[in-house]
PDB file of C-alpha atoms in Angstrom:
ATOM      1  CA  UNK H   1      67.949  -2.489-219.464  1.00  0.00           C
ATOM      2  CA  UNK H   2      67.856  -5.438-217.068  1.00  0.00           C
ATOM      3  CA  UNK H   3      71.668  -5.482-216.806  1.00  0.00           C
ATOM      4  CA  UNK H   4      71.711  -1.702-216.212  1.00  0.00           C
ATOM      5  CA  UNK H   5      69.138  -2.046-213.414  1.00  0.00           C
ATOM      6  CA  UNK H   6      71.166  -4.811-211.722  1.00  0.00           C
ATOM      7  CA  UNK H   7      74.313  -2.688-211.977  1.00  0.00           C
ATOM      8  CA  UNK H   8      72.587   0.350-210.455  1.00  0.00           C
ATOM      9  CA  UNK H   9      71.251  -1.742-207.555  1.00  0.00           C
ATOM     10  CA  UNK H  10      74.718  -3.186-206.905  1.00  0.00           C
ATOM     11  CA  UNK H  11      76.281   0.302-206.879  1.00  0.00           C
ATOM     12  CA  UNK H  12      73.576   1.541-204.496  1.00  0.00           C
ATOM     13  CA  UNK H  13      74.186  -1.374-202.091  1.00  0.00           C
ATOM     14  CA  UNK H  14      77.943  -0.695-202.058  1.00  0.00           C
ATOM     15  CA  UNK H  15      77.358   2.992-201.261  1.00  0.00           C
ATOM     16  CA  UNK H  16      74.840   2.136-198.542  1.00  0.00           C
ATOM     17  CA  UNK H  17      77.210  -0.395-197.010  1.00  0.00           C
ATOM     18  CA  UNK H  18      80.077   2.096-197.022  1.00  0.00           C
ATOM     19  CA  UNK H  19      77.956   4.784-195.380  1.00  0.00           C
ATOM     20  CA  UNK H  20      76.732   2.349-192.795  1.00  0.00           C
ATOM     21  CA  UNK H  21      80.264   1.148-192.048  1.00  0.00           C
ATOM     22  CA  UNK H  22      81.518   4.708-191.766  1.00  0.00           C
ATOM     23  CA  UNK H  23      78.720   5.599-189.357  1.00  0.00           C
ATOM     24  CA  UNK H  24      79.363   2.484-187.258  1.00  0.00           C
ATOM     25  CA  UNK H  25      83.046   3.332-187.030  1.00  0.00           C
ATOM     26  CA  UNK H  26      82.162   6.867-186.009  1.00  0.00           C
ATOM     27  CA  UNK H  27      79.770   5.611-183.340  1.00  0.00           C
ATOM     28  CA  UNK H  28      82.349   3.168-181.983  1.00  0.00           C
ATOM     29  CA  UNK H  29      84.992   5.874-181.846  1.00  0.00           C
ATOM     30  CA  UNK H  30      82.656   8.157-179.915  1.00  0.00           C
ATOM     31  CA  UNK H  31      81.426   5.430-177.556  1.00  0.00           C
ATOM     32  CA  UNK H  32      77.924   5.648-178.981  1.00  0.00           C
ATOM     33  CA  UNK H  33      76.572   2.994-176.634  1.00  0.00           C
ATOM     34  CA  UNK H  34      76.789   5.409-173.734  1.00  0.00           C
ATOM     35  CA  UNK H  35      76.961   8.838-175.389  1.00  0.00           C
ATOM     36  CA  UNK H  36      74.350  11.110-173.862  1.00  0.00           C
ATOM     37  CA  UNK H  37      73.964   9.446-170.478  1.00  0.00           C
ATOM     38  CA  UNK H  38      76.572  11.677-168.850  1.00  0.00           C
ATOM     39  CA  UNK H  39      74.751  14.717-170.219  1.00  0.00           C
ATOM     40  CA  UNK H  40      71.511  13.329-168.814  1.00  0.00           C
ATOM     41  CA  UNK H  41      73.043  12.925-165.358  1.00  0.00           C
ATOM     42  CA  UNK H  42      74.477  16.431-165.457  1.00  0.00           C
ATOM     43  CA  UNK H  43      71.173  17.867-166.645  1.00  0.00           C
ATOM     44  CA  UNK H  44      69.239  16.092-163.878  1.00  0.00           C
ATOM     45  CA  UNK H  45      71.937  16.861-161.313  1.00  0.00           C
ATOM     46  CA  UNK H  46      71.373  13.414-159.840  1.00  0.00           C
ATOM     47  CA  UNK H  47      73.278  10.126-159.781  1.00  0.00           C
ATOM     48  CA  UNK H  48      72.105   6.790-158.346  1.00  0.00           C
ATOM     49  CA  UNK H  49      74.778   5.246-156.152  1.00  0.00           C
ATOM     50  CA  UNK H  50      74.727   1.669-154.861  1.00  0.00           C
ATOM     51  CA  UNK H  51      76.598   0.944-151.632  1.00  0.00           C
ATOM     52  CA  UNK H  52      76.925  -1.737-148.965  1.00  0.00           C
ATOM     53  CA  UNK H  53      76.989  -1.178-145.207  1.00  0.00           C
ATOM     54  CA  UNK H  54      80.719  -1.465-144.637  1.00  0.00           C
ATOM     55  CA  UNK H  55      82.384   1.061-142.363  1.00  0.00           C
ATOM     56  CA  UNK H  56      84.466   3.102-143.198  1.00  0.00           C
ATOM     57  CA  UNK H  57      84.065   2.725-146.977  1.00  0.00           C
ATOM     58  CA  UNK H  58      80.332   3.256-147.422  1.00  0.00           C
ATOM     59  CA  UNK H  59      77.608   2.992-144.805  1.00  0.00           C
ATOM     60  CA  UNK H  60      74.360   4.453-143.538  1.00  0.00           C
ATOM     61  CA  UNK H  61      74.166   6.320-140.234  1.00  0.00           C
ATOM     62  CA  UNK H  62      70.986   7.988-138.967  1.00  0.00           C
ATOM     63  CA  UNK H  63      69.532   7.905-142.457  1.00  0.00           C
ATOM     64  CA  UNK H  64      72.592   9.540-144.009  1.00  0.00           C
ATOM     65  CA  UNK H  65      75.067   7.837-146.337  1.00  0.00           C
ATOM     66  CA  UNK H  66      78.674   8.262-145.211  1.00  0.00           C
ATOM     67  CA  UNK H  67      82.104   6.760-145.802  1.00  0.00           C
ATOM     68  CA  UNK H  68      85.453   7.448-147.434  1.00  0.00           C
ATOM     69  CA  UNK H  69      84.430   6.154-150.850  1.00  0.00           C
ATOM     70  CA  UNK H  70      81.059   7.873-150.626  1.00  0.00           C
ATOM     71  CA  UNK H  71      82.734  11.218-149.966  1.00  0.00           C
ATOM     72  CA  UNK H  72      85.189  10.606-152.787  1.00  0.00           C
ATOM     73  CA  UNK H  73      82.276   9.954-155.151  1.00  0.00           C
ATOM     74  CA  UNK H  74      80.493  13.071-153.882  1.00  0.00           C
ATOM     75  CA  UNK H  75      83.581  15.191-154.523  1.00  0.00           C
ATOM     76  CA  UNK H  76      84.111  13.775-158.016  1.00  0.00           C
ATOM     77  CA  UNK H  77      80.493  14.123-159.124  1.00  0.00           C
ATOM     78  CA  UNK H  78      80.342  17.643-157.694  1.00  0.00           C
ATOM     79  CA  UNK H  79      83.224  18.536-160.019  1.00  0.00           C
ATOM     80  CA  UNK H  80      81.088  17.135-162.849  1.00  0.00           C
ATOM     81  CA  UNK H  81      78.170  19.345-161.814  1.00  0.00           C
ATOM     82  CA  UNK H  82      76.179  16.541-160.164  1.00  0.00           C
ATOM     83  CA  UNK H  83      75.435  17.223-156.498  1.00  0.00           C
ATOM     84  CA  UNK H  84      72.393  15.079-155.730  1.00  0.00           C
ATOM     85  CA  UNK H  85      73.346  11.515-154.725  1.00  0.00           C
ATOM     86  CA  UNK H  86      70.449   9.076-154.632  1.00  0.00           C
ATOM     87  CA  UNK H  87      71.935   6.379-152.394  1.00  0.00           C
ATOM     88  CA  UNK H  88      70.615   2.821-152.425  1.00  0.00           C
ATOM     89  CA  UNK H  89      71.708   0.281-149.805  1.00  0.00           C
ATOM     90  CA  UNK H  90      72.386  -3.233-151.107  1.00  0.00           C
ATOM     91  CA  UNK H  91      74.112  -6.430-150.014  1.00  0.00           C
ATOM     92  CA  UNK H  92      77.725  -6.337-151.204  1.00  0.00           C
ATOM     93  CA  UNK H  93      77.144  -9.394-153.396  1.00  0.00           C
ATOM     94  CA  UNK H  94      74.332  -7.575-155.236  1.00  0.00           C
ATOM     95  CA  UNK H  95      76.237  -4.407-156.096  1.00  0.00           C
ATOM     96  CA  UNK H  96      77.679  -5.613-159.407  1.00  0.00           C
ATOM     97  CA  UNK H  97      74.406  -7.226-160.564  1.00  0.00           C
ATOM     98  CA  UNK H  98      72.681  -3.968-159.625  1.00  0.00           C
ATOM     99  CA  UNK H  99      74.899  -1.737-161.758  1.00  0.00           C
ATOM    100  CA  UNK H 100      74.754  -4.305-164.586  1.00  0.00           C
ATOM    101  CA  UNK H 101      70.957  -4.178-164.519  1.00  0.00           C
ATOM    102  CA  UNK H 102      70.887  -0.386-164.514  1.00  0.00           C
ATOM    103  CA  UNK H 103      69.608  -0.164-160.950  1.00  0.00           C
ATOM    104  CA  UNK H 104      72.602   2.047-160.094  1.00  0.00           C
ATOM    105  CA  UNK H 105      74.655   4.475-162.176  1.00  0.00           C
ATOM    106  CA  UNK H 106      77.715   3.724-160.067  1.00  0.00           C
ATOM    107  CA  UNK H 107      78.647   1.560-157.105  1.00  0.00           C
ATOM    108  CA  UNK H 108      80.968   2.865-154.420  1.00  0.00           C
ATOM    109  CA  UNK H 109      81.984   0.524-151.629  1.00  0.00           C
ATOM    110  CA  UNK H 110      85.760   0.377-151.707  1.00  0.00           C
ATOM    111  CA  UNK H 111      85.277  -2.643-153.958  1.00  0.00           C
ATOM    112  CA  UNK H 112      88.553  -4.303-154.888  1.00  0.00           C
ATOM    113  CA  UNK H 113      89.491  -4.246-158.555  1.00  0.00           C
ATOM    114  CA  UNK H 114      89.860  -7.851-159.722  1.00  0.00           C
ATOM    115  CA  UNK H 115      90.344  -9.328-163.211  1.00  0.00           C
ATOM    116  CA  UNK H 116      87.106 -11.329-163.063  1.00  0.00           C
ATOM    117  CA  UNK H 117      85.162  -8.280-161.908  1.00  0.00           C
ATOM    118  CA  UNK H 118      86.716  -6.234-164.721  1.00  0.00           C
ATOM    119  CA  UNK H 119      84.837  -8.470-167.140  1.00  0.00           C
ATOM    120  CA  UNK H 120      81.539  -7.419-165.565  1.00  0.00           C
ATOM    121  CA  UNK H 121      81.971  -3.720-164.747  1.00  0.00           C
ATOM    122  CA  UNK H 122      84.132  -0.723-165.653  1.00  0.00           C
ATOM    123  CA  UNK H 123      86.273   0.335-162.702  1.00  0.00           C
ATOM    124  CA  UNK H 124      87.545   3.856-162.182  1.00  0.00           C
ATOM    125  CA  UNK H 125      91.230   4.333-161.461  1.00  0.00           C
ATOM    126  CA  UNK H 126      92.140   3.194-157.913  1.00  0.00           C
ATOM    127  CA  UNK H 127      90.838   5.438-155.127  1.00  0.00           C
ATOM    128  CA  UNK H 128      92.300   3.596-152.137  1.00  0.00           C
ATOM    129  CA  UNK H 129      94.467   0.612-151.183  1.00  0.00           C
ATOM    130  CA  UNK H 130      94.169  -1.619-148.129  1.00  0.00           C
ATOM    131  CA  UNK H 131      95.190  -4.886-146.473  1.00  0.00           C
ATOM    132  CA  UNK H 132      93.331  -7.601-144.560  1.00  0.00           C
ATOM    133  CA  UNK H 133      92.504  -8.229-140.897  1.00  0.00           C
ATOM    134  CA  UNK H 134      90.782 -10.762-138.618  1.00  0.00           C
ATOM    135  CA  UNK H 135      88.567 -10.659-135.526  1.00  0.00           C
ATOM    136  CA  UNK H 136      88.290 -13.620-133.137  1.00  0.00           C
ATOM    137  CA  UNK H 137      86.668 -14.466-129.834  1.00  0.00           C
ATOM    138  CA  UNK H 138      88.253 -12.782-126.822  1.00  0.00           C
ATOM    139  CA  UNK H 139      91.549 -14.461-125.934  1.00  0.00           C
ATOM    140  CA  UNK H 140      91.966 -15.888-129.465  1.00  0.00           C
ATOM    141  CA  UNK H 141      91.319 -19.479-128.279  1.00  0.00           C
ATOM    142  CA  UNK H 142      92.513 -21.041-131.559  1.00  0.00           C
ATOM    143  CA  UNK H 143      95.646 -18.847-131.651  1.00  0.00           C
ATOM    144  CA  UNK H 144      94.872 -17.602-135.161  1.00  0.00           C
ATOM    145  CA  UNK H 145      97.389 -15.183-136.673  1.00  0.00           C
ATOM    146  CA  UNK H 146      97.099 -15.935-140.385  1.00  0.00           C
ATOM    147  CA  UNK H 147      94.907 -17.583-142.998  1.00  0.00           C
ATOM    148  CA  UNK H 148      97.339 -20.490-142.958  1.00  0.00           C
ATOM    149  CA  UNK H 149      96.500 -21.044-139.274  1.00  0.00           C
ATOM    150  CA  UNK H 150      92.864 -21.438-140.288  1.00  0.00           C
ATOM    151  CA  UNK H 151      93.814 -23.848-143.075  1.00  0.00           C
ATOM    152  CA  UNK H 152      95.900 -25.930-140.666  1.00  0.00           C
ATOM    153  CA  UNK H 153      92.972 -26.615-138.338  1.00  0.00           C
ATOM    154  CA  UNK H 154      89.878 -28.113-140.029  1.00  0.00           C
ATOM    155  CA  UNK H 155      87.841 -27.509-136.865  1.00  0.00           C
ATOM    156  CA  UNK H 156      88.041 -23.740-137.351  1.00  0.00           C
ATOM    157  CA  UNK H 157      85.082 -22.049-139.039  1.00  0.00           C
ATOM    158  CA  UNK H 158      85.583 -18.655-140.668  1.00  0.00           C
ATOM    159  CA  UNK H 159      82.651 -16.377-141.483  1.00  0.00           C
ATOM    160  CA  UNK H 160      83.002 -13.865-144.332  1.00  0.00           C
ATOM    161  CA  UNK H 161      80.746 -11.201-145.807  1.00  0.00           C
ATOM    162  CA  UNK H 162      79.080 -12.456-148.994  1.00  0.00           C
ATOM    163  CA  UNK H 163      80.742 -11.587-152.298  1.00  0.00           C
ATOM    164  CA  UNK H 164      84.020 -10.286-150.873  1.00  0.00           C
ATOM    165  CA  UNK H 165      87.571 -11.041-152.030  1.00  0.00           C
ATOM    166  CA  UNK H 166      88.473 -12.636-148.703  1.00  0.00           C
ATOM    167  CA  UNK H 167      86.726 -15.867-149.721  1.00  0.00           C
ATOM    168  CA  UNK H 168      89.166 -16.270-152.615  1.00  0.00           C
ATOM    169  CA  UNK H 169      92.145 -15.230-150.471  1.00  0.00           C
ATOM    170  CA  UNK H 170      91.285 -17.850-147.838  1.00  0.00           C
ATOM    171  CA  UNK H 171      91.057 -20.610-150.411  1.00  0.00           C
ATOM    172  CA  UNK H 172      94.351 -19.567-152.029  1.00  0.00           C
ATOM    173  CA  UNK H 173      95.951 -19.928-148.600  1.00  0.00           C
ATOM    174  CA  UNK H 174      94.619 -23.474-148.332  1.00  0.00           C
ATOM    175  CA  UNK H 175      91.411 -23.015-146.338  1.00  0.00           C
ATOM    176  CA  UNK H 176      88.867 -25.723-147.191  1.00  0.00           C
ATOM    177  CA  UNK H 177      85.588 -24.297-148.596  1.00  0.00           C
ATOM    178  CA  UNK H 178      83.790 -26.412-145.980  1.00  0.00           C
ATOM    179  CA  UNK H 179      85.361 -24.208-143.309  1.00  0.00           C
ATOM    180  CA  UNK H 180      83.893 -21.039-144.823  1.00  0.00           C
ATOM    181  CA  UNK H 181      80.415 -19.684-144.117  1.00  0.00           C
ATOM    182  CA  UNK H 182      78.994 -16.347-145.262  1.00  0.00           C
ATOM    183  CA  UNK H 183      76.925 -13.540-143.778  1.00  0.00           C
ATOM    184  CA  UNK H 184      75.287 -10.437-145.311  1.00  0.00           C
ATOM    185  CA  UNK H 185      77.371  -7.833-143.455  1.00  0.00           C
ATOM    186  CA  UNK H 186      80.105  -7.304-140.851  1.00  0.00           C
ATOM    187  CA  UNK H 187      77.816  -7.116-137.782  1.00  0.00           C
ATOM    188  CA  UNK H 188      76.367 -10.485-138.830  1.00  0.00           C
ATOM    189  CA  UNK H 189      79.859 -12.000-138.937  1.00  0.00           C
ATOM    190  CA  UNK H 190      80.462 -10.770-135.376  1.00  0.00           C
ATOM    191  CA  UNK H 191      77.157 -12.302-134.286  1.00  0.00           C
ATOM    192  CA  UNK H 192      78.176 -15.641-135.809  1.00  0.00           C
ATOM    193  CA  UNK H 193      81.326 -15.728-133.673  1.00  0.00           C
ATOM    194  CA  UNK H 194      79.488 -14.716-130.519  1.00  0.00           C
ATOM    195  CA  UNK H 195      76.850 -17.381-131.166  1.00  0.00           C
ATOM    196  CA  UNK H 196      79.506 -20.077-131.646  1.00  0.00           C
ATOM    197  CA  UNK H 197      78.719 -20.679-135.324  1.00  0.00           C
ATOM    198  CA  UNK H 198      82.171 -19.405-136.346  1.00  0.00           C
ATOM    199  CA  UNK H 199      85.565 -18.841-134.730  1.00  0.00           C
ATOM    200  CA  UNK H 200      86.987 -16.017-136.799  1.00  0.00           C
ATOM    201  CA  UNK H 201      85.958 -13.436-139.382  1.00  0.00           C
ATOM    202  CA  UNK H 202      88.049 -11.590-141.928  1.00  0.00           C
ATOM    203  CA  UNK H 203      87.639  -8.427-143.961  1.00  0.00           C
ATOM    204  CA  UNK H 204      89.724  -5.387-144.772  1.00  0.00           C
ATOM    205  CA  UNK H 205      91.714  -4.184-141.787  1.00  0.00           C
ATOM    206  CA  UNK H 206      90.058  -0.782-141.336  1.00  0.00           C
ATOM    207  CA  UNK H 207      86.568  -2.224-141.808  1.00  0.00           C
ATOM    208  CA  UNK H 208      87.052  -4.657-138.940  1.00  0.00           C
ATOM    209  CA  UNK H 209      88.716  -2.156-136.624  1.00  0.00           C
ATOM    210  CA  UNK H 210      85.967   0.428-136.971  1.00  0.00           C
ATOM    211  CA  UNK H 211      83.138  -2.106-136.898  1.00  0.00           C
ATOM    212  CA  UNK H 212      84.557  -3.572-133.696  1.00  0.00           C
ATOM    213  CA  UNK H 213      84.721  -0.132-132.139  1.00  0.00           C
ATOM    214  CA  UNK H 214      81.070   0.440-133.014  1.00  0.00           C
ATOM    215  CA  UNK H 215      80.069  -2.983-131.670  1.00  0.00           C
ATOM    216  CA  UNK H 216      81.398  -1.998-128.227  1.00  0.00           C
ATOM    217  CA  UNK H 217      81.779  -5.595-127.074  1.00  0.00           C
ATOM    218  CA  UNK H 218      84.420  -7.190-124.859  1.00  0.00           C
ATOM    219  CA  UNK H 219      83.720 -10.658-126.277  1.00  0.00           C
ATOM    220  CA  UNK H 220      85.679 -10.106-129.495  1.00  0.00           C
ATOM    221  CA  UNK H 221      89.151  -8.857-130.331  1.00  0.00           C
ATOM    222  CA  UNK H 222      91.084  -7.637-133.342  1.00  0.00           C
ATOM    223  CA  UNK H 223      94.296  -9.590-133.969  1.00  0.00           C
ATOM    224  CA  UNK H 224      97.067  -6.997-134.288  1.00  0.00           C
ATOM    225  CA  UNK H 225      99.668  -9.652-135.095  1.00  0.00           C
ATOM    226  CA  UNK H 226      97.812 -10.876-138.201  1.00  0.00           C
ATOM    227  CA  UNK H 227     100.150 -11.849-141.066  1.00  0.00           C
ATOM    228  CA  UNK H 228      99.037 -10.529-144.444  1.00  0.00           C
ATOM    229  CA  UNK H 229      98.409 -13.336-146.968  1.00  0.00           C
ATOM    230  CA  UNK H 230     100.988 -13.683-149.710  1.00  0.00           C
ATOM    231  CA  UNK H 231      98.461 -13.861-152.529  1.00  0.00           C
ATOM    232  CA  UNK H 232      97.728 -11.979-155.718  1.00  0.00           C
ATOM    233  CA  UNK H 233      95.388  -9.106-154.921  1.00  0.00           C
ATOM    234  CA  UNK H 234      96.929  -8.091-151.578  1.00  0.00           C
ATOM    235  CA  UNK H 235      97.097  -5.195-151.066  1.00  0.00           C
ATOM    236  CA  UNK H 236      93.728  -4.594-152.656  1.00  0.00           C
ATOM    237  CA  UNK H 237      92.914  -1.488-154.680  1.00  0.00           C
ATOM    238  CA  UNK H 238      89.391  -0.152-154.288  1.00  0.00           C
ATOM    239  CA  UNK H 239      87.503   1.887-156.861  1.00  0.00           C
ATOM    240  CA  UNK H 240      84.100   2.998-158.059  1.00  0.00           C
ATOM    241  CA  UNK H 241      82.498   0.803-160.717  1.00  0.00           C
ATOM    242  CA  UNK H 242      80.174   1.481-163.650  1.00  0.00           C
ATOM    243  CA  UNK H 243      78.128  -0.414-166.213  1.00  0.00           C
ATOM    244  CA  UNK H 244      80.244  -1.698-169.112  1.00  0.00           C
ATOM    245  CA  UNK H 245      78.321   0.594-171.459  1.00  0.00           C
ATOM    246  CA  UNK H 246      79.105   3.711-169.433  1.00  0.00           C
ATOM    247  CA  UNK H 247      82.676   4.361-170.563  1.00  0.00           C
ATOM    248  CA  UNK H 248      81.930   8.039-171.102  1.00  0.00           C
ATOM    249  CA  UNK H 249      80.879   8.456-167.475  1.00  0.00           C
ATOM    250  CA  UNK H 250      83.804   6.390-166.166  1.00  0.00           C
ATOM    251  CA  UNK H 251      86.307   8.431-168.183  1.00  0.00           C
ATOM    252  CA  UNK H 252      84.845  11.717-166.959  1.00  0.00           C
ATOM    253  CA  UNK H 253      84.967  10.379-163.393  1.00  0.00           C
ATOM    254  CA  UNK H 254      88.635   9.410-163.827  1.00  0.00           C
ATOM    255  CA  UNK H 255      89.560  12.860-165.114  1.00  0.00           C
ATOM    256  CA  UNK H 256      88.120  14.603-162.044  1.00  0.00           C
ATOM    257  CA  UNK H 257      89.431  11.915-159.666  1.00  0.00           C
ATOM    258  CA  UNK H 258      92.968  12.530-160.934  1.00  0.00           C
ATOM    259  CA  UNK H 259      92.626  16.241-160.254  1.00  0.00           C
ATOM    260  CA  UNK H 260      91.330  15.635-156.725  1.00  0.00           C
ATOM    261  CA  UNK H 261      94.190  13.241-155.942  1.00  0.00           C
ATOM    262  CA  UNK H 262      96.726  15.769-157.191  1.00  0.00           C
ATOM    263  CA  UNK H 263      95.288  18.693-155.205  1.00  0.00           C
ATOM    264  CA  UNK H 264      95.176  16.675-151.961  1.00  0.00           C
ATOM    265  CA  UNK H 265      91.378  16.431-151.643  1.00  0.00           C
ATOM    266  CA  UNK H 266      91.335  12.623-151.712  1.00  0.00           C
ATOM    267  CA  UNK H 267      94.078  12.409-149.075  1.00  0.00           C
ATOM    268  CA  UNK H 268      92.080  14.658-146.738  1.00  0.00           C
ATOM    269  CA  UNK H 269      88.948  12.544-147.202  1.00  0.00           C
ATOM    270  CA  UNK H 270      90.841   9.357-146.376  1.00  0.00           C
ATOM    271  CA  UNK H 271      92.285  10.903-143.218  1.00  0.00           C
ATOM    272  CA  UNK H 272      88.816  11.958-142.049  1.00  0.00           C
ATOM    273  CA  UNK H 273      87.846   8.280-141.930  1.00  0.00           C
ATOM    274  CA  UNK H 274      90.945   7.030-140.154  1.00  0.00           C
ATOM    275  CA  UNK H 275      92.973   6.069-143.207  1.00  0.00           C
ATOM    276  CA  UNK H 276      96.502   7.235-143.874  1.00  0.00           C
ATOM    277  CA  UNK H 277      97.050   9.734-146.673  1.00  0.00           C
ATOM    278  CA  UNK H 278     100.471   8.099-147.044  1.00  0.00           C
ATOM    279  CA  UNK H 279      99.801   4.341-146.741  1.00  0.00           C
ATOM    280  CA  UNK H 280      96.260   4.101-148.117  1.00  0.00           C
ATOM    281  CA  UNK H 281      96.337   6.532-151.001  1.00  0.00           C
ATOM    282  CA  UNK H 282      97.309   5.333-154.474  1.00  0.00           C
ATOM    283  CA  UNK H 283     100.115   7.564-155.661  1.00  0.00           C
ATOM    284  CA  UNK H 284     100.424   8.806-159.234  1.00  0.00           C
ATOM    285  CA  UNK H 285     102.135   6.218-161.417  1.00  0.00           C
ATOM    286  CA  UNK H 286     101.931   3.486-158.750  1.00  0.00           C
ATOM    287  CA  UNK H 287      99.492   1.261-160.609  1.00  0.00           C
ATOM    288  CA  UNK H 288      96.579   1.569-163.026  1.00  0.00           C
ATOM    289  CA  UNK H 289      93.246  -0.172-163.242  1.00  0.00           C
ATOM    290  CA  UNK H 290      94.291  -1.588-166.605  1.00  0.00           C
ATOM    291  CA  UNK H 291      97.304  -3.260-164.970  1.00  0.00           C
ATOM    292  CA  UNK H 292      95.217  -4.656-162.098  1.00  0.00           C
ATOM    293  CA  UNK H 293      92.582  -5.987-164.489  1.00  0.00           C
ATOM    294  CA  UNK H 294      95.387  -7.732-166.357  1.00  0.00           C
ATOM    295  CA  UNK H 295      96.533  -9.383-163.119  1.00  0.00           C
ATOM    296  CA  UNK H 296      99.755  -7.378-162.872  1.00  0.00           C
ATOM    297  CA  UNK H 297      99.480  -6.353-159.209  1.00  0.00           C
TER     298      UNK H 297
END
C-alpha cells in the first residue's frame, strides 16, 4: 500500500508538471506578460504619452502637444481605436525611466534607436531619420564646423541636452568629457551660449533650426557648413518606445505604422513639420529596428 501511494503521488506530480509546462509555453507564445493591456487601452480609448520639449519632434505650445512624432503617434493610435492622448511633459533623460516605471504607455520624442536603449525599452519600427547640427555664437568665433573641431580645441565648451545621443557622438569624435556640459532642453543650451558658459550646442539638425527660429535672436547662428560625424548611429532613426513587457502593444503599433507609411500619411505629417518626405522618411526595406538594435546601421 505504501509503495502504491508513493507511485500515485509521483504520477500526479509528473502530470501536474506537464500541465504547468504546457501552460507556461502557451503563455509565452501568446506574450502573456502583456496580454490584455492593449484591450484595456482600446476599451478606455486613452493612452498616456511621455514627451520632451523638442521642436519639431514633440513639444507643447499654448497648452497643446504638437510635433511630427506626436502626430504620427496620434494617427497610429487612432487606427487602433484610441483617440484620447494623455500627454505628459518630461525631461528627455527621464522618458525611458518613465515608461519603464509604467508612468507612460509610450514615449514619443523622435528618440534615436540605439542598442543600449533596446535593452531597456521596445522600439517601434523607425518613424523618421535625421542628421546632426550645431549652433554657435554669432560670427562663429571658434570657427567650428565639426565635432572634430571641438575636440581639437580644449578651450571650447559644448552644451548638450541631457540624455541625448549627441553626448556619445561627441566623445566618439574625440571630444573630452570635461568639455561637455548638459542642460534640460534646447532653449537652455542657447542660454548657456549667450551667457558665456558654453561656445556651441549640438542636437538634431531640424531641432536646432526650428528652435533658433523660435528664439528670434541675432546673437546665435546655425552652422550650415557643419560636417556630419562619421560615427555609428548617424543618421539616427527615431521611433516610439514601449515598456519591455508591452510587446503586444508595440506589435499592433507597428502594424498600423506600416500601413500609414505605405499610404503616404507619415510622409505628409513629416512635411507639415518641415521635414522631407524623401530624405527624412524611412523607406520600406531600408532598415529595421532589429538591425539597428544589433548595431547594423
